[in-house]
């Protein structure tokens, strides 16, 4: 699950089908190992950045992996992998997957600033192409990565949800519609391509070099709490996600898997650990303001994102636990890392502010949340016009 470079994202937004660079890499296969491992050959899409880069490096260093085939629109830093430079929507990817035992598909655009239509075209078409190409190439397992957001954040959710719980999310939050369509493709693929096994990995709020509406929540000078809501926070460190993905690659676990820290944090615990005070708003005011601000283009996050800060969507992760996997991080540790990572950033209603805007937001007191966002942005625009 990678966030594309700005130039790559611009190309996607301009066209639903950018022209990829097909020049082959001259990277060595397998590094300096004297004895080739007998494990699987694993292809990773989205291998140049984000989770894809971390997983590629992890698998390349493993004695249980025979070879890593890395696929992306640019070459990454892992010299031990065999690199292929192309767009995952290109049917030619089938040739690059021949000989692979497992494909881990992480070439997803979940960037908040991406054009929504181009993002969906890339995510859905890319997943369709990878599944079809994997089947044609004789790959026996594809691992897809979505999010526990697909369960939906609802007031009647149990704590925790079972991994077999119904997926009740709607397409109202950023990228969730794409993830639900990927889930549908995953369920359909074994029927369309007999012999192809599909594993779906669903991480909780992902932390570690990520930028999402949920990580930006902790960049605000006040934590927005909707009156009458019951938030519960479960995090997933990127290293734990990579560890879980390695489990699936080695076929230690399969099916639909949730990945995250054990347990969860209540909103009061989050506020105590973070030292950030809350700002509480009535539901109608918060949702109405969020919808208006997004509609007029002042914030990147639609109102649907707010539900994930209002209601629980914690998942048990029992399948990985039953297979012997354990997270290396706790919710408290991951929250601390997230707070350190976002230190110095200033966000209001999902919109990241510059230093001058942040000063105005801080001075605005109670208006630092949704109600103050429009005024802050308008003042900033007027100031720029006067310059």
mmCIF file of N, CA and C in Angstrom, residues 30-162:
data_model
loop_
_atom_site.group_PDB
_atom_site.id
_atom_site.type_symbol
_atom_site.label_atom_id
_atom_site.label_comp_id
_atom_site.label_asym_id
_atom_site.label_seq_id
_atom_site.Cartn_x
_atom_site.Cartn_y
_atom_site.Cartn_z
ATOM 1 N N UNK A 30 18.721 -12.373 -6.146
ATOM 2 C CA UNK A 30 19.019 -13.203 -4.998
ATOM 3 C C UNK A 30 20.225 -12.827 -4.180
ATOM 4 N N UNK A 31 20.951 -11.779 -4.484
ATOM 5 C CA UNK A 31 22.052 -11.328 -3.653
ATOM 6 C C UNK A 31 23.233 -12.270 -3.687
ATOM 7 N N UNK A 32 23.973 -12.365 -2.557
ATOM 8 C CA UNK A 32 25.206 -13.125 -2.499
ATOM 9 C C UNK A 32 25.046 -14.464 -1.797
ATOM 10 N N UNK A 33 23.838 -14.967 -1.693
ATOM 11 C CA UNK A 33 23.644 -16.233 -0.989
ATOM 12 C C UNK A 33 24.341 -17.356 -1.748
ATOM 13 N N UNK A 34 25.085 -18.186 -1.025
ATOM 14 C CA UNK A 34 25.805 -19.279 -1.674
ATOM 15 C C UNK A 34 24.884 -20.443 -1.997
ATOM 16 N N UNK A 35 23.839 -20.619 -1.180
ATOM 17 C CA UNK A 35 22.876 -21.685 -1.423
ATOM 18 C C UNK A 35 21.500 -21.071 -1.587
ATOM 19 N N UNK A 36 20.862 -21.286 -2.725
ATOM 20 C CA UNK A 36 19.559 -20.687 -2.982
ATOM 21 C C UNK A 36 18.516 -21.289 -2.055
ATOM 22 N N UNK A 37 17.714 -20.483 -1.385
ATOM 23 C CA UNK A 37 16.654 -21.014 -0.521
ATOM 24 C C UNK A 37 15.644 -21.814 -1.344
ATOM 25 N N UNK A 38 14.967 -22.718 -0.678
ATOM 26 C CA UNK A 38 13.984 -23.561 -1.356
ATOM 27 C C UNK A 38 12.573 -23.023 -1.198
ATOM 28 N N UNK A 39 12.438 -21.848 -0.633
ATOM 29 C CA UNK A 39 11.125 -21.277 -0.402
ATOM 30 C C UNK A 39 10.496 -20.745 -1.670
ATOM 31 N N UNK A 40 9.407 -19.999 -1.524
ATOM 32 C CA UNK A 40 8.665 -19.524 -2.693
ATOM 33 C C UNK A 40 9.342 -18.349 -3.385
ATOM 34 N N UNK A 41 9.004 -18.180 -4.652
ATOM 35 C CA UNK A 41 9.320 -16.959 -5.388
ATOM 36 C C UNK A 41 8.130 -16.025 -5.188
ATOM 37 N N UNK A 42 8.402 -14.822 -4.700
ATOM 38 C CA UNK A 42 7.334 -13.898 -4.318
ATOM 39 C C UNK A 42 7.436 -12.626 -5.148
ATOM 40 N N UNK A 43 6.351 -12.239 -5.782
ATOM 41 C CA UNK A 43 6.283 -10.962 -6.495
ATOM 42 C C UNK A 43 5.544 -9.958 -5.620
ATOM 43 N N UNK A 44 6.083 -8.740 -5.538
ATOM 44 C CA UNK A 44 5.472 -7.669 -4.753
ATOM 45 C C UNK A 44 5.199 -6.496 -5.674
ATOM 46 N N UNK A 45 3.960 -6.062 -5.779
ATOM 47 C CA UNK A 45 3.648 -4.856 -6.536
ATOM 48 C C UNK A 45 3.674 -3.654 -5.594
ATOM 49 N N UNK A 46 3.928 -2.468 -6.161
ATOM 50 C CA UNK A 46 4.074 -1.288 -5.312
ATOM 51 C C UNK A 46 5.313 -1.395 -4.451
ATOM 52 N N UNK A 47 6.374 -2.003 -5.014
ATOM 53 C CA UNK A 47 7.548 -2.386 -4.226
ATOM 54 C C UNK A 47 8.541 -1.267 -3.987
ATOM 55 N N UNK A 48 8.352 -0.110 -4.615
ATOM 56 C CA UNK A 48 9.363 0.952 -4.529
ATOM 57 C C UNK A 48 9.187 1.878 -3.343
ATOM 58 N N UNK A 49 8.020 1.862 -2.702
ATOM 59 C CA UNK A 49 7.792 2.810 -1.613
ATOM 60 C C UNK A 49 6.798 2.239 -0.619
ATOM 61 N N UNK A 50 6.709 2.902 0.531
ATOM 62 C CA UNK A 50 5.716 2.539 1.529
ATOM 63 C C UNK A 50 5.860 1.117 2.037
ATOM 64 N N UNK A 51 4.730 0.489 2.308
ATOM 65 C CA UNK A 51 4.724 -0.872 2.822
ATOM 66 C C UNK A 51 5.376 -1.823 1.826
ATOM 67 N N UNK A 52 5.175 -1.569 0.526
ATOM 68 C CA UNK A 52 5.764 -2.433 -0.490
ATOM 69 C C UNK A 52 7.277 -2.483 -0.402
ATOM 70 N N UNK A 53 7.907 -1.329 -0.175
ATOM 71 C CA UNK A 53 9.365 -1.281 -0.056
ATOM 72 C C UNK A 53 9.834 -2.022 1.189
ATOM 73 N N UNK A 54 9.128 -1.829 2.301
ATOM 74 C CA UNK A 54 9.500 -2.508 3.540
ATOM 75 C C UNK A 54 9.357 -4.017 3.402
ATOM 76 N N UNK A 55 8.263 -4.463 2.783
ATOM 77 C CA UNK A 55 8.055 -5.900 2.623
ATOM 78 C C UNK A 55 9.082 -6.494 1.666
ATOM 79 N N UNK A 56 9.380 -5.790 0.573
ATOM 80 C CA UNK A 56 10.369 -6.289 -0.384
ATOM 81 C C UNK A 56 11.713 -6.507 0.291
ATOM 82 N N UNK A 57 12.158 -5.544 1.083
ATOM 83 C CA UNK A 57 13.433 -5.673 1.791
ATOM 84 C C UNK A 57 13.385 -6.816 2.802
ATOM 85 N N UNK A 58 12.267 -6.953 3.494
ATOM 86 C CA UNK A 58 12.131 -8.008 4.497
ATOM 87 C C UNK A 58 12.201 -9.394 3.848
ATOM 88 N N UNK A 59 11.463 -9.573 2.756
ATOM 89 C CA UNK A 59 11.450 -10.872 2.089
ATOM 90 C C UNK A 59 12.794 -11.181 1.449
ATOM 91 N N UNK A 60 13.436 -10.160 0.883
ATOM 92 C CA UNK A 60 14.733 -10.374 0.237
ATOM 93 C C UNK A 60 15.792 -10.817 1.241
ATOM 94 N N UNK A 61 15.634 -10.426 2.500
ATOM 95 C CA UNK A 61 16.603 -10.791 3.537
ATOM 96 C C UNK A 61 16.264 -12.113 4.218
ATOM 97 N N UNK A 62 15.132 -12.716 3.864
ATOM 98 C CA UNK A 62 14.686 -13.935 4.532
ATOM 99 C C UNK A 62 15.302 -15.183 3.905
ATOM 100 N N UNK A 63 15.755 -16.100 4.745
ATOM 101 C CA UNK A 63 16.286 -17.373 4.265
ATOM 102 C C UNK A 63 15.176 -18.307 3.793
ATOM 103 N N UNK A 64 13.919 -17.932 4.069
ATOM 104 C CA UNK A 64 12.793 -18.788 3.676
ATOM 105 C C UNK A 64 12.214 -18.396 2.325
ATOM 106 N N UNK A 65 12.763 -17.362 1.704
ATOM 107 C CA UNK A 65 12.265 -16.884 0.416
ATOM 108 C C UNK A 65 13.336 -17.132 -0.650
ATOM 109 N N UNK A 66 12.940 -17.752 -1.731
ATOM 110 C CA UNK A 66 13.886 -18.068 -2.801
ATOM 111 C C UNK A 66 14.255 -16.840 -3.617
ATOM 112 N N UNK A 67 13.254 -16.043 -3.998
ATOM 113 C CA UNK A 67 13.482 -14.881 -4.852
ATOM 114 C C UNK A 67 12.353 -13.878 -4.676
ATOM 115 N N UNK A 68 12.681 -12.603 -4.759
ATOM 116 C CA UNK A 68 11.677 -11.545 -4.719
ATOM 117 C C UNK A 68 11.673 -10.832 -6.069
ATOM 118 N N UNK A 69 10.497 -10.757 -6.676
ATOM 119 C CA UNK A 69 10.297 -10.012 -7.918
ATOM 120 C C UNK A 69 9.569 -8.722 -7.543
ATOM 121 N N UNK A 70 10.196 -7.591 -7.795
ATOM 122 C CA UNK A 70 9.647 -6.294 -7.399
ATOM 123 C C UNK A 70 9.083 -5.573 -8.612
ATOM 124 N N UNK A 71 7.835 -5.103 -8.495
ATOM 125 C CA UNK A 71 7.138 -4.454 -9.610
ATOM 126 C C UNK A 71 6.632 -3.088 -9.162
ATOM 127 N N UNK A 72 6.975 -2.061 -9.924
ATOM 128 C CA UNK A 72 6.503 -0.710 -9.622
ATOM 129 C C UNK A 72 6.740 0.159 -10.848
ATOM 130 N N UNK A 73 6.269 1.410 -10.754
ATOM 131 C CA UNK A 73 6.454 2.355 -11.855
ATOM 132 C C UNK A 73 7.824 3.012 -11.832
ATOM 133 N N UNK A 74 8.572 2.786 -10.791
ATOM 134 C CA UNK A 74 9.972 3.217 -10.724
ATOM 135 C C UNK A 74 10.743 2.190 -9.918
ATOM 136 N N UNK A 75 12.057 2.219 -10.040
ATOM 137 C CA UNK A 75 12.889 1.258 -9.334
ATOM 138 C C UNK A 75 13.083 1.695 -7.888
ATOM 139 N N UNK A 76 13.025 0.737 -6.988
ATOM 140 C CA UNK A 76 13.259 1.001 -5.583
ATOM 141 C C UNK A 76 14.698 0.741 -5.192
ATOM 142 N N UNK A 77 14.937 0.672 -3.882
ATOM 143 C CA UNK A 77 16.307 0.610 -3.369
ATOM 144 C C UNK A 77 16.788 -0.792 -3.047
ATOM 145 N N UNK A 78 15.932 -1.791 -3.134
ATOM 146 C CA UNK A 78 16.339 -3.145 -2.769
ATOM 147 C C UNK A 78 17.077 -3.803 -3.940
ATOM 148 N N UNK A 79 18.393 -3.894 -3.848
ATOM 149 C CA UNK A 79 19.202 -4.452 -4.935
ATOM 150 C C UNK A 79 19.084 -5.964 -5.035
ATOM 151 N N UNK A 80 18.614 -6.608 -3.976
ATOM 152 C CA UNK A 80 18.514 -8.073 -3.994
ATOM 153 C C UNK A 80 17.300 -8.563 -4.781
ATOM 154 N N UNK A 81 16.370 -7.671 -5.091
ATOM 155 C CA UNK A 81 15.161 -8.062 -5.828
ATOM 156 C C UNK A 81 15.387 -7.930 -7.330
ATOM 157 N N UNK A 82 14.603 -8.665 -8.088
ATOM 158 C CA UNK A 82 14.568 -8.522 -9.540
ATOM 159 C C UNK A 82 13.477 -7.513 -9.878
ATOM 160 N N UNK A 83 13.852 -6.387 -10.494
ATOM 161 C CA UNK A 83 12.916 -5.294 -10.709
ATOM 162 C C UNK A 83 12.320 -5.314 -12.107
ATOM 163 N N UNK A 84 11.021 -5.050 -12.161
ATOM 164 C CA UNK A 84 10.311 -4.829 -13.426
ATOM 165 C C UNK A 84 9.584 -3.494 -13.293
ATOM 166 N N UNK A 85 9.815 -2.601 -14.245
ATOM 167 C CA UNK A 85 9.240 -1.260 -14.172
ATOM 168 C C UNK A 85 8.039 -1.182 -15.117
ATOM 169 N N UNK A 86 6.857 -1.188 -14.540
ATOM 170 C CA UNK A 86 5.639 -1.067 -15.340
ATOM 171 C C UNK A 86 4.450 -0.772 -14.439
ATOM 172 N N UNK A 87 3.392 -0.311 -15.062
ATOM 173 C CA UNK A 87 2.126 -0.031 -14.400
ATOM 174 C C UNK A 87 1.402 -1.355 -14.181
ATOM 175 N N UNK A 88 0.841 -1.548 -12.975
ATOM 176 C CA UNK A 88 0.183 -2.825 -12.677
ATOM 177 C C UNK A 88 -1.063 -3.047 -13.521
ATOM 178 N N UNK A 89 -1.554 -2.030 -14.200
ATOM 179 C CA UNK A 89 -2.726 -2.207 -15.079
ATOM 180 C C UNK A 89 -2.338 -2.710 -16.454
ATOM 181 N N UNK A 90 -1.046 -2.820 -16.722
ATOM 182 C CA UNK A 90 -0.560 -3.279 -18.024
ATOM 183 C C UNK A 90 -0.672 -4.804 -18.086
ATOM 184 N N UNK A 91 -1.405 -5.374 -19.044
ATOM 185 C CA UNK A 91 -1.528 -6.832 -19.144
ATOM 186 C C UNK A 91 -0.186 -7.546 -19.286
ATOM 187 N N UNK A 92 0.849 -6.802 -19.683
ATOM 188 C CA UNK A 92 2.184 -7.404 -19.808
ATOM 189 C C UNK A 92 2.713 -7.872 -18.466
ATOM 190 N N UNK A 93 2.056 -7.497 -17.378
ATOM 191 C CA UNK A 93 2.499 -7.935 -16.062
ATOM 192 C C UNK A 93 2.436 -9.454 -15.927
ATOM 193 N N UNK A 94 1.581 -10.091 -16.720
ATOM 194 C CA UNK A 94 1.478 -11.558 -16.658
ATOM 195 C C UNK A 94 2.818 -12.217 -16.972
ATOM 196 N N UNK A 95 3.556 -11.659 -17.949
ATOM 197 C CA UNK A 95 4.869 -12.215 -18.285
ATOM 198 C C UNK A 95 5.845 -12.058 -17.128
ATOM 199 N N UNK A 96 5.730 -10.957 -16.380
ATOM 200 C CA UNK A 96 6.647 -10.709 -15.272
ATOM 201 C C UNK A 96 6.342 -11.598 -14.071
ATOM 202 N N UNK A 97 5.130 -12.144 -14.021
ATOM 203 C CA UNK A 97 4.733 -12.975 -12.888
ATOM 204 C C UNK A 97 4.999 -14.454 -13.115
ATOM 205 N N UNK A 98 5.395 -14.841 -14.317
ATOM 206 C CA UNK A 98 5.660 -16.259 -14.590
ATOM 207 C C UNK A 98 6.811 -16.743 -13.716
ATOM 208 N N UNK A 99 6.588 -17.863 -13.078
ATOM 209 C CA UNK A 99 7.585 -18.412 -12.175
ATOM 210 C C UNK A 99 7.367 -18.023 -10.726
ATOM 211 N N UNK A 100 6.499 -17.068 -10.481
ATOM 212 C CA UNK A 100 6.210 -16.666 -9.098
ATOM 213 C C UNK A 100 5.215 -17.641 -8.477
ATOM 214 N N UNK A 101 5.401 -17.902 -7.200
ATOM 215 C CA UNK A 101 4.464 -18.747 -6.452
ATOM 216 C C UNK A 101 3.381 -17.911 -5.778
ATOM 217 N N UNK A 102 3.772 -16.727 -5.320
ATOM 218 C CA UNK A 102 2.864 -15.852 -4.577
ATOM 219 C C UNK A 102 3.024 -14.428 -5.089
ATOM 220 N N UNK A 103 1.914 -13.712 -5.185
ATOM 221 C CA UNK A 103 1.940 -12.282 -5.494
ATOM 222 C C UNK A 103 1.317 -11.529 -4.332
ATOM 223 N N UNK A 104 2.034 -10.522 -3.815
ATOM 224 C CA UNK A 104 1.484 -9.621 -2.804
ATOM 225 C C UNK A 104 1.218 -8.292 -3.496
ATOM 226 N N UNK A 105 -0.056 -7.953 -3.627
ATOM 227 C CA UNK A 105 -0.446 -6.756 -4.377
ATOM 228 C C UNK A 105 -0.598 -5.575 -3.434
ATOM 229 N N UNK A 106 0.379 -4.653 -3.489
ATOM 230 C CA UNK A 106 0.382 -3.481 -2.616
ATOM 231 C C UNK A 106 0.390 -2.176 -3.407
ATOM 232 N N UNK A 107 0.204 -2.253 -4.718
ATOM 233 C CA UNK A 107 0.195 -1.047 -5.553
ATOM 234 C C UNK A 107 -1.188 -0.405 -5.485
ATOM 235 N N UNK A 108 -1.428 0.308 -4.395
ATOM 236 C CA UNK A 108 -2.688 1.009 -4.188
ATOM 237 C C UNK A 108 -2.410 2.478 -3.961
ATOM 238 N N UNK A 109 -3.264 3.326 -4.500
ATOM 239 C CA UNK A 109 -3.182 4.765 -4.276
ATOM 240 C C UNK A 109 -4.278 5.140 -3.284
ATOM 241 N N UNK A 110 -3.874 5.456 -2.054
ATOM 242 C CA UNK A 110 -4.817 5.882 -1.027
ATOM 243 C C UNK A 110 -4.506 7.295 -0.567
ATOM 244 N N UNK A 111 -3.834 8.048 -1.427
ATOM 245 C CA UNK A 111 -3.432 9.408 -1.092
ATOM 246 C C UNK A 111 -4.647 10.325 -0.997
ATOM 247 N N UNK A 112 -4.700 11.111 0.075
ATOM 248 C CA UNK A 112 -5.831 12.018 0.287
ATOM 249 C C UNK A 112 -5.953 13.073 -0.805
ATOM 250 N N UNK A 113 -4.829 13.420 -1.433
ATOM 251 C CA UNK A 113 -4.837 14.497 -2.415
ATOM 252 C C UNK A 113 -5.090 14.010 -3.836
ATOM 253 N N UNK A 114 -5.171 12.700 -4.039
ATOM 254 C CA UNK A 114 -5.408 12.171 -5.383
ATOM 255 C C UNK A 114 -6.813 12.486 -5.864
ATOM 256 N N UNK A 115 -6.940 12.668 -7.169
ATOM 257 C CA UNK A 115 -8.268 12.793 -7.762
ATOM 258 C C UNK A 115 -9.029 11.491 -7.523
ATOM 259 N N UNK A 116 -10.242 11.577 -6.988
ATOM 260 C CA UNK A 116 -10.983 10.387 -6.562
ATOM 261 C C UNK A 116 -11.252 9.432 -7.720
ATOM 262 N N UNK A 117 -11.641 9.957 -8.876
ATOM 263 C CA UNK A 117 -11.958 9.091 -10.014
ATOM 264 C C UNK A 117 -10.709 8.377 -10.523
ATOM 265 N N UNK A 118 -9.598 9.105 -10.618
ATOM 266 C CA UNK A 118 -8.350 8.489 -11.076
ATOM 267 C C UNK A 118 -7.852 7.469 -10.065
ATOM 268 N N UNK A 119 -8.021 7.763 -8.793
ATOM 269 C CA UNK A 119 -7.598 6.837 -7.740
ATOM 270 C C UNK A 119 -8.371 5.530 -7.837
ATOM 271 N N UNK A 120 -9.689 5.625 -8.006
ATOM 272 C CA UNK A 120 -10.507 4.423 -8.123
ATOM 273 C C UNK A 120 -10.151 3.638 -9.381
ATOM 274 N N UNK A 121 -9.959 4.337 -10.488
ATOM 275 C CA UNK A 121 -9.593 3.660 -11.731
ATOM 276 C C UNK A 121 -8.295 2.889 -11.564
ATOM 277 N N UNK A 122 -7.343 3.475 -10.872
ATOM 278 C CA UNK A 122 -6.050 2.812 -10.664
ATOM 279 C C UNK A 122 -6.200 1.618 -9.727
ATOM 280 N N UNK A 123 -6.853 1.816 -8.593
ATOM 281 C CA UNK A 123 -6.937 0.763 -7.586
ATOM 282 C C UNK A 123 -7.733 -0.447 -8.061
ATOM 283 N N UNK A 124 -8.882 -0.198 -8.657
ATOM 284 C CA UNK A 124 -9.750 -1.304 -9.056
ATOM 285 C C UNK A 124 -9.203 -2.003 -10.300
ATOM 286 N N UNK A 125 -8.858 -1.225 -11.308
ATOM 287 C CA UNK A 125 -8.319 -1.828 -12.529
ATOM 288 C C UNK A 125 -7.005 -2.548 -12.246
ATOM 289 N N UNK A 126 -6.166 -1.972 -11.386
ATOM 290 C CA UNK A 126 -4.903 -2.614 -11.046
ATOM 291 C C UNK A 126 -5.117 -3.962 -10.383
ATOM 292 N N UNK A 127 -6.055 -4.033 -9.448
ATOM 293 C CA UNK A 127 -6.333 -5.294 -8.766
ATOM 294 C C UNK A 127 -6.904 -6.321 -9.737
ATOM 295 N N UNK A 128 -7.826 -5.894 -10.600
ATOM 296 C CA UNK A 128 -8.378 -6.813 -11.607
ATOM 297 C C UNK A 128 -7.277 -7.393 -12.481
ATOM 298 N N UNK A 129 -6.385 -6.532 -12.943
ATOM 299 C CA UNK A 129 -5.326 -6.973 -13.840
ATOM 300 C C UNK A 129 -4.369 -7.931 -13.147
ATOM 301 N N UNK A 130 -4.006 -7.623 -11.902
ATOM 302 C CA UNK A 130 -3.074 -8.482 -11.160
ATOM 303 C C UNK A 130 -3.691 -9.858 -10.924
ATOM 304 N N UNK A 131 -4.950 -9.911 -10.554
ATOM 305 C CA UNK A 131 -5.605 -11.203 -10.328
ATOM 306 C C UNK A 131 -5.662 -12.032 -11.606
ATOM 307 N N UNK A 132 -6.061 -11.398 -12.700
ATOM 308 C CA UNK A 132 -6.146 -12.102 -13.974
ATOM 309 C C UNK A 132 -4.766 -12.548 -14.449
ATOM 310 N N UNK A 133 -3.783 -11.658 -14.334
ATOM 311 C CA UNK A 133 -2.419 -11.984 -14.772
ATOM 312 C C UNK A 133 -1.818 -13.087 -13.925
ATOM 313 N N UNK A 134 -2.074 -13.060 -12.610
ATOM 314 C CA UNK A 134 -1.545 -14.105 -11.733
ATOM 315 C C UNK A 134 -2.097 -15.468 -12.117
ATOM 316 N N UNK A 135 -3.394 -15.523 -12.398
ATOM 317 C CA UNK A 135 -3.997 -16.796 -12.812
ATOM 318 C C UNK A 135 -3.398 -17.276 -14.129
ATOM 319 N N UNK A 136 -3.224 -16.357 -15.074
ATOM 320 C CA UNK A 136 -2.655 -16.722 -16.374
ATOM 321 C C UNK A 136 -1.208 -17.180 -16.256
ATOM 322 N N UNK A 137 -0.490 -16.641 -15.283
ATOM 323 C CA UNK A 137 0.924 -16.968 -15.114
ATOM 324 C C UNK A 137 1.144 -18.217 -14.261
ATOM 325 N N UNK A 138 0.081 -18.793 -13.746
ATOM 326 C CA UNK A 138 0.213 -19.999 -12.948
ATOM 327 C C UNK A 138 0.548 -19.753 -11.492
ATOM 328 N N UNK A 139 0.377 -18.508 -11.025
ATOM 329 C CA UNK A 139 0.590 -18.199 -9.606
ATOM 330 C C UNK A 139 -0.513 -18.879 -8.795
ATOM 331 N N UNK A 140 -0.166 -19.461 -7.654
ATOM 332 C CA UNK A 140 -1.206 -20.174 -6.909
ATOM 333 C C UNK A 140 -1.796 -19.368 -5.767
ATOM 334 N N UNK A 141 -1.159 -18.237 -5.372
ATOM 335 C CA UNK A 141 -1.720 -17.435 -4.279
ATOM 336 C C UNK A 141 -1.498 -15.955 -4.546
ATOM 337 N N UNK A 142 -2.551 -15.162 -4.333
ATOM 338 C CA UNK A 142 -2.447 -13.705 -4.372
ATOM 339 C C UNK A 142 -2.869 -13.171 -3.010
ATOM 340 N N UNK A 143 -2.070 -12.264 -2.471
ATOM 341 C CA UNK A 143 -2.372 -11.623 -1.194
ATOM 342 C C UNK A 143 -2.754 -10.175 -1.479
ATOM 343 N N UNK A 144 -3.959 -9.795 -1.068
ATOM 344 C CA UNK A 144 -4.443 -8.426 -1.225
ATOM 345 C C UNK A 144 -4.486 -7.752 0.138
ATOM 346 N N UNK A 145 -4.317 -6.449 0.142
ATOM 347 C CA UNK A 145 -4.300 -5.695 1.393
ATOM 348 C C UNK A 145 -5.364 -4.601 1.325
ATOM 349 N N UNK A 146 -6.309 -4.631 2.259
ATOM 350 C CA UNK A 146 -7.337 -3.592 2.312
ATOM 351 C C UNK A 146 -7.228 -2.867 3.660
ATOM 352 N N UNK A 147 -8.227 -2.953 4.501
ATOM 353 C CA UNK A 147 -8.206 -2.263 5.801
ATOM 354 C C UNK A 147 -9.375 -2.785 6.633
ATOM 355 N N UNK A 148 -9.229 -2.718 7.953
ATOM 356 C CA UNK A 148 -10.369 -3.061 8.802
ATOM 357 C C UNK A 148 -11.482 -2.026 8.679
ATOM 358 N N UNK A 149 -11.231 -0.934 7.962
ATOM 359 C CA UNK A 149 -12.295 0.044 7.694
ATOM 360 C C UNK A 149 -13.452 -0.586 6.928
ATOM 361 N N UNK A 150 -13.212 -1.693 6.206
ATOM 362 C CA UNK A 150 -14.282 -2.300 5.412
ATOM 363 C C UNK A 150 -15.392 -2.866 6.288
ATOM 364 N N UNK A 151 -15.109 -3.093 7.579
ATOM 365 C CA UNK A 151 -16.167 -3.562 8.479
ATOM 366 C C UNK A 151 -17.166 -2.459 8.788
ATOM 367 N N UNK A 152 -16.740 -1.212 8.600
ATOM 368 C CA UNK A 152 -17.598 -0.082 8.916
ATOM 369 C C UNK A 152 -17.485 0.316 10.375
ATOM 370 N N UNK A 153 -17.653 1.602 10.638
ATOM 371 C CA UNK A 153 -17.666 2.125 12.007
ATOM 372 C C UNK A 153 -19.111 2.431 12.356
ATOM 373 N N UNK A 154 -19.692 1.609 13.218
ATOM 374 C CA UNK A 154 -21.122 1.703 13.503
ATOM 375 C C UNK A 154 -21.365 1.623 15.009
ATOM 376 N N UNK A 155 -22.418 2.301 15.493
ATOM 377 C CA UNK A 155 -22.641 2.342 16.940
ATOM 378 C C UNK A 155 -22.938 0.985 17.557
ATOM 379 N N UNK A 156 -23.440 0.020 16.774
ATOM 380 C CA UNK A 156 -23.770 -1.285 17.345
ATOM 381 C C UNK A 156 -22.674 -2.320 17.114
ATOM 382 N N UNK A 157 -21.478 -1.906 16.673
ATOM 383 C CA UNK A 157 -20.376 -2.849 16.503
ATOM 384 C C UNK A 157 -19.951 -3.431 17.849
ATOM 385 N N UNK A 158 -19.686 -4.731 17.863
ATOM 386 C CA UNK A 158 -19.158 -5.350 19.063
ATOM 387 C C UNK A 158 -17.698 -4.982 19.264
ATOM 388 N N UNK A 159 -17.200 -5.211 20.476
ATOM 389 C CA UNK A 159 -15.800 -4.943 20.808
ATOM 390 C C UNK A 159 -15.177 -6.220 21.375
ATOM 391 N N UNK A 160 -14.362 -6.924 20.594
ATOM 392 C CA UNK A 160 -14.020 -6.630 19.195
ATOM 393 C C UNK A 160 -14.953 -7.367 18.249
ATOM 394 N N UNK A 161 -14.864 -6.999 16.962
ATOM 395 C CA UNK A 161 -15.586 -7.706 15.919
ATOM 396 C C UNK A 161 -14.846 -8.998 15.567
ATOM 397 N N UNK A 162 -15.600 -9.986 15.130
ATOM 398 C CA UNK A 162 -14.997 -11.196 14.568
ATOM 399 C C UNK A 162 -14.517 -10.903 13.153
#
